[in-house]
XYZ file of C-alpha atoms in Angstrom:
364
model
C 14.721 -7.865 -0.984
C 11.202 -8.853 -0.224
C 8.494 -6.119 0.962
C 7.527 -8.452 3.862
C 10.121 -7.044 5.804
C 8.780 -3.555 5.499
C 5.255 -4.351 6.423
C 4.415 -2.292 9.710
C 8.082 -1.904 9.994
C 9.015 -2.101 13.733
C 5.601 -2.361 14.800
C 5.361 -6.286 14.171
C 7.594 -6.762 17.240
C 5.703 -4.256 19.063
C 2.506 -5.957 18.658
C 3.906 -9.558 18.971
C 6.279 -9.072 22.133
C 3.746 -8.177 24.766
C 1.487 -11.145 24.375
C 4.375 -13.676 23.902
C 6.057 -12.357 27.040
C 2.743 -12.737 29.112
C 2.370 -16.305 27.566
C 6.138 -17.262 28.819
C 5.346 -15.480 32.427
C 2.096 -17.288 32.849
C 3.541 -20.722 31.749
C 6.736 -20.168 33.953
C 4.253 -19.096 36.851
C 2.065 -22.200 36.567
C 5.034 -24.660 36.064
C 7.120 -23.314 38.958
C 4.083 -23.359 41.338
C 4.500 -27.158 41.240
C 6.885 -28.610 38.565
C 5.917 -32.240 39.532
C 2.320 -31.966 38.490
C 1.688 -33.200 34.775
C -1.082 -30.786 34.504
C 1.172 -27.975 35.119
C 3.621 -29.349 32.769
C 1.101 -29.649 29.968
C -0.137 -26.068 30.528
C 3.609 -24.926 30.310
C 4.231 -26.915 27.122
C 0.937 -25.238 25.688
C 2.107 -21.590 26.381
C 5.680 -22.535 25.071
C 4.304 -23.614 21.780
C 1.956 -20.719 21.590
C 4.699 -18.441 22.144
C 7.122 -20.086 19.485
C 4.095 -19.980 16.970
C 3.539 -16.072 17.472
C 7.277 -15.593 16.979
C 7.269 -17.490 13.708
C 4.170 -15.861 12.820
C 5.548 -12.375 13.224
C 8.949 -13.494 11.664
C 7.319 -14.287 8.499
C 6.071 -10.559 8.194
C 9.373 -9.044 9.631
C 11.960 -11.131 7.530
C 13.178 -9.766 4.183
C 14.857 -12.987 2.857
C 12.679 -15.083 0.934
C 14.344 -18.349 2.250
C 13.775 -17.395 5.890
C 10.224 -16.040 5.236
C 9.399 -19.516 3.747
C 11.057 -21.184 6.729
C 9.073 -18.963 9.295
C 5.869 -19.993 7.259
C 6.648 -23.518 7.788
C 7.334 -23.186 11.404
C 3.818 -21.504 11.938
C 2.453 -24.887 11.901
C 3.887 -25.452 15.330
C 0.620 -23.923 16.516
C -0.964 -27.539 16.326
C 1.612 -28.827 18.764
C 0.071 -26.209 21.316
C -3.447 -27.314 20.312
C -2.420 -31.135 21.151
C -0.969 -30.022 24.505
C -4.015 -28.060 25.221
C -6.181 -30.965 24.613
C -3.867 -32.874 26.980
C -4.059 -30.185 29.557
C -7.830 -30.455 29.237
C -7.789 -34.154 29.731
C -5.669 -33.850 33.048
C -7.423 -30.968 34.841
C -8.148 -30.921 37.423
C -7.086 -34.177 39.324
C -3.881 -34.681 36.984
C -4.425 -38.540 36.557
C -2.463 -40.408 33.672
C -3.904 -39.713 30.268
C -5.499 -42.698 28.585
C -3.538 -44.278 25.667
C -6.379 -43.758 23.278
C -6.337 -39.929 23.785
C -2.411 -40.137 23.659
C -2.794 -41.771 19.990
C -5.542 -39.408 18.976
C -3.552 -36.410 19.821
C -0.105 -37.183 18.340
C -0.908 -39.159 15.402
C -1.924 -36.676 13.200
C 1.035 -34.566 14.248
C 3.447 -37.300 12.985
C 1.817 -37.032 9.610
C 2.127 -33.108 9.760
C 5.909 -33.411 10.429
C 6.175 -35.600 7.373
C 4.418 -33.036 5.114
C 5.720 -29.761 6.489
C 9.218 -30.164 4.943
C 7.946 -31.216 1.507
C 6.821 -29.027 -1.539
C 3.503 -30.751 -1.153
C 2.873 -28.539 1.972
C 4.450 -25.270 0.840
C 6.640 -24.457 -2.203
C 9.267 -21.692 -2.795
C 8.359 -18.264 -2.417
C 7.505 -15.959 -5.213
C 9.735 -13.283 -6.538
C 10.472 -10.016 -4.925
C 9.075 -7.656 -4.148
C 5.944 -9.525 -2.939
C 7.672 -12.905 -2.038
C 4.412 -14.358 -1.451
C 4.295 -18.071 -0.084
C 3.182 -20.562 -2.657
C 1.164 -23.243 -0.803
C 1.205 -26.897 -1.968
C -1.703 -29.194 -2.474
C -1.450 -30.549 1.152
C -1.382 -27.210 2.965
C -5.448 -27.739 3.334
C -4.336 -30.414 5.823
C -4.137 -27.345 8.117
C -7.924 -26.968 8.182
C -8.527 -30.693 8.444
C -6.309 -30.481 11.778
C -8.253 -27.418 12.917
C -11.436 -29.003 12.734
C -9.980 -32.223 13.882
C -8.633 -30.979 17.153
C -11.653 -28.804 17.703
C -13.916 -32.106 17.550
C -11.375 -33.927 19.759
C -11.389 -30.863 22.388
C -15.364 -31.007 22.624
C -15.119 -34.820 23.050
C -12.673 -34.678 25.828
C -14.588 -31.776 27.567
C -17.879 -33.680 27.212
C -16.481 -36.784 28.691
C -14.700 -34.858 31.421
C -17.900 -32.992 32.548
C -19.638 -36.368 33.218
C -17.384 -37.128 36.007
C -16.974 -33.607 37.683
C -19.280 -31.966 40.295
C -19.580 -28.796 42.133
C -16.806 -26.052 42.035
C -14.491 -28.346 39.831
C -17.233 -28.679 37.404
C -17.675 -24.955 37.101
C -14.006 -24.239 36.865
C -13.495 -26.807 34.053
C -16.547 -25.076 32.099
C -14.841 -21.762 32.439
C -11.676 -23.331 31.148
C -13.066 -25.123 28.236
C -14.945 -21.878 27.233
C -11.835 -20.186 27.283
C -10.192 -22.776 25.019
C -13.152 -22.475 22.584
C -12.872 -18.693 22.640
C -9.095 -19.059 21.893
C -10.014 -21.231 18.713
C -12.966 -18.988 17.624
C -10.566 -15.699 18.067
C -7.726 -17.559 16.403
C -9.907 -18.429 13.360
C -11.097 -14.935 13.157
C -7.713 -13.238 13.256
C -5.722 -15.727 11.113
C -8.055 -17.610 8.872
C -10.586 -15.067 7.643
C -7.903 -12.258 7.330
C -5.876 -14.480 5.156
C -8.654 -15.313 2.884
C -10.026 -11.681 2.756
C -6.687 -10.233 2.007
C -6.109 -8.096 5.196
C -2.883 -10.231 6.107
C -1.723 -7.454 8.526
C -4.475 -8.634 10.915
C -2.850 -12.021 11.372
C -0.352 -10.233 13.618
C -2.833 -9.847 16.325
C -3.718 -13.558 16.421
C -1.309 -14.085 19.405
C -3.550 -11.923 21.660
C -6.301 -14.468 21.073
C -4.148 -17.186 23.008
C -4.226 -14.916 26.132
C -7.851 -15.838 26.652
C -6.705 -19.558 27.294
C -3.397 -18.718 29.045
C -5.121 -16.427 31.672
C -7.890 -18.638 32.207
C -5.722 -21.718 32.546
C -3.441 -19.891 35.216
C -6.489 -18.951 36.978
C -7.890 -22.262 37.497
C -4.579 -24.077 37.964
C -2.949 -22.185 40.541
C -4.808 -22.493 43.870
C -2.794 -20.126 45.980
C -4.173 -17.589 48.304
C -5.704 -14.345 46.711
C -3.194 -12.053 47.888
C -0.350 -14.362 46.352
C -1.959 -14.338 43.121
C -2.464 -10.611 43.087
C 1.132 -10.131 43.803
C 2.167 -12.405 40.867
C -0.371 -10.571 38.723
C 0.985 -7.313 39.637
C 4.525 -8.470 39.086
C 3.713 -9.782 35.678
C 1.841 -6.637 34.678
C 4.725 -4.578 35.653
C 6.950 -6.494 33.721
C 4.687 -6.630 30.593
C 4.635 -2.807 30.804
C 8.641 -2.740 30.767
C 8.566 -4.840 27.709
C 5.810 -2.881 25.877
C 7.733 0.432 26.513
C 11.216 -1.166 25.863
C 9.677 -2.462 22.706
C 9.402 0.831 21.110
C 12.997 0.704 20.419
C 12.475 -1.346 17.576
C 10.860 1.181 15.532
C 11.887 4.818 17.073
C 14.118 6.962 14.935
C 15.663 10.412 15.963
C 17.401 11.341 19.108
C 14.513 13.242 20.705
C 12.094 10.096 20.526
C 15.131 8.001 21.789
C 15.416 10.135 24.750
C 11.768 10.344 25.303
C 11.380 6.484 25.185
C 14.436 5.989 27.167
C 13.085 8.367 30.169
C 9.674 6.749 30.062
C 11.292 3.210 30.043
C 13.444 4.462 33.174
C 10.520 5.878 34.812
C 8.388 2.568 34.233
C 10.958 0.654 35.891
C 11.352 3.160 38.824
C 7.549 3.215 39.467
C 7.343 -0.609 38.727
C 9.695 -1.535 41.376
C 7.854 0.707 43.875
C 4.627 -0.868 42.984
C 5.807 -4.238 43.394
C 7.543 -3.541 46.597
C 4.314 -1.953 47.737
C 2.228 -4.818 46.972
C 4.682 -7.170 48.566
C 4.662 -5.094 51.792
C 0.916 -4.999 51.822
C 0.922 -8.939 51.247
C 3.588 -9.317 54.049
C 1.326 -7.109 56.493
C -1.916 -8.862 55.529
C -0.088 -12.333 55.884
C 1.246 -11.341 59.423
C -2.407 -10.149 60.412
C -4.042 -13.136 59.236
C -1.038 -15.448 61.088
C -2.007 -13.401 64.239
C -5.619 -13.615 63.947
C -5.172 -17.273 63.196
C -3.074 -17.752 66.562
C -5.624 -15.731 68.471
C -8.585 -17.997 67.110
C -6.390 -21.076 67.901
C -5.803 -19.727 71.505
C -9.630 -18.921 72.032
C -10.295 -22.424 70.690
C -7.869 -23.973 73.311
C -9.316 -21.858 76.170
C -12.777 -22.882 75.369
C -11.824 -26.489 74.902
C -10.329 -26.154 78.509
C -13.422 -24.323 79.769
C -15.533 -27.195 78.358
C -13.317 -29.907 79.872
C -13.324 -27.966 83.227
C -17.228 -27.680 83.208
C -17.452 -31.691 82.415
C -14.961 -32.263 85.360
C -16.961 -30.238 87.728
C -20.066 -31.860 86.775
C -18.654 -35.342 87.261
C -17.186 -34.074 90.782
C -20.770 -32.978 91.722
C -22.114 -36.391 90.650
C -19.242 -38.140 92.651
C -20.103 -35.908 95.725
C -23.900 -36.620 95.641
C -23.152 -40.319 95.101
C -20.832 -40.206 98.354
C -23.624 -38.280 100.344
C -26.287 -40.699 99.299
C -23.930 -43.503 99.999
C -23.115 -42.500 103.529
C -26.708 -41.816 104.436
C -27.741 -45.195 103.150
C -24.853 -46.847 105.091
C -25.525 -45.089 108.234
C -29.266 -45.818 108.032
C -28.449 -49.687 107.438
C -25.997 -49.711 110.261
C -28.007 -47.743 112.909
C -31.319 -50.106 112.398
C -29.659 -53.386 113.812
C -27.570 -51.706 116.219
C -30.705 -50.073 117.826
C -32.530 -53.397 117.701
C -29.830 -55.058 119.540
C -29.370 -52.422 122.194
C -33.326 -52.703 122.886
C -33.020 -56.395 123.409
C -29.974 -56.103 125.681
C -31.724 -53.418 127.526
C -34.818 -55.740 128.175
C -32.489 -58.661 129.167
C -30.905 -56.482 131.736
C -34.055 -55.311 133.105
C -35.282 -58.813 133.776
C -38.032 -58.588 131.145
C -37.109 -62.122 130.078
C -36.499 -63.553 133.506
C -33.574 -63.440 136.135
C -30.324 -63.937 134.539
C -28.537 -66.907 135.819
C -25.416 -66.569 138.099
C -23.234 -68.389 135.657
C -24.150 -65.884 132.990
C -23.539 -63.032 135.351
C -20.069 -64.343 136.583
């Protein structure tokens, strides 16, 4: 029996389950928002591998069998798959175009070597004897440090090239996402590598919380829903996270009184959580209905305004036609009266004999 399984007792899963759950929820939330988008798929794969890594990391502390502890330590290297998919996500966001072949090779080639090394004793040997059961690392275990620096440099390169072609809001969102990614690497280094070197191994359990910086930032910039819809999903995820946080206390409670108190707290959190989600959804439905009504009213006003503008134009055209008609009649009347008056005057002069007597043949 190894002492690893006794460290922090049930608190191991109490610390690990909340961030893992939130990672899974955010990943599914983004994936299901549009499952056909490659950028959403890459984000989901990143959160999925981060979740698996956090579980493997916690298992290495929770397990008491040396063989299983060794296996969990080896599986912890899965975090570099999360780093690879995070870089692909940064390469795709925001337009979601195809990833260049050079980036694919640069991302996956180091992982192929890692997959060959991890199962061998060159990466990690057998665990030491009980009660410590410390993991004996091999000479190629240092390859992890190389991968960490390599993916950090590759991420910086991808971000720098991407910023060159982005402008406006897209550039701001991308810089926000890239900053969150760098913050995840920094916090991960702080909570994982430094405690391991300094001897405070228990702090490694808090490393999964560093992934939430990237997960929350990624979900924020990827999903472009209405603000109220995003708030609804956030409220639902927070409620589920509270349920899991309270429920995870079952891993370490002992005694009937504590069990009853945790059960009562868990039941109340479920009841109030359901009321909270219903209240939020009701508010959203009311606001959406109000927004829809306002939109219809605005559209009707625009239609009426358009009809009024058309009517004003038609009236203006009618006035122009009426003026043209009046002017035409005036001109035509004047032009017709002028020759008729002249003819009438000449006829009158002829009849009066001003031009001499009219012949009998003419008269007849």
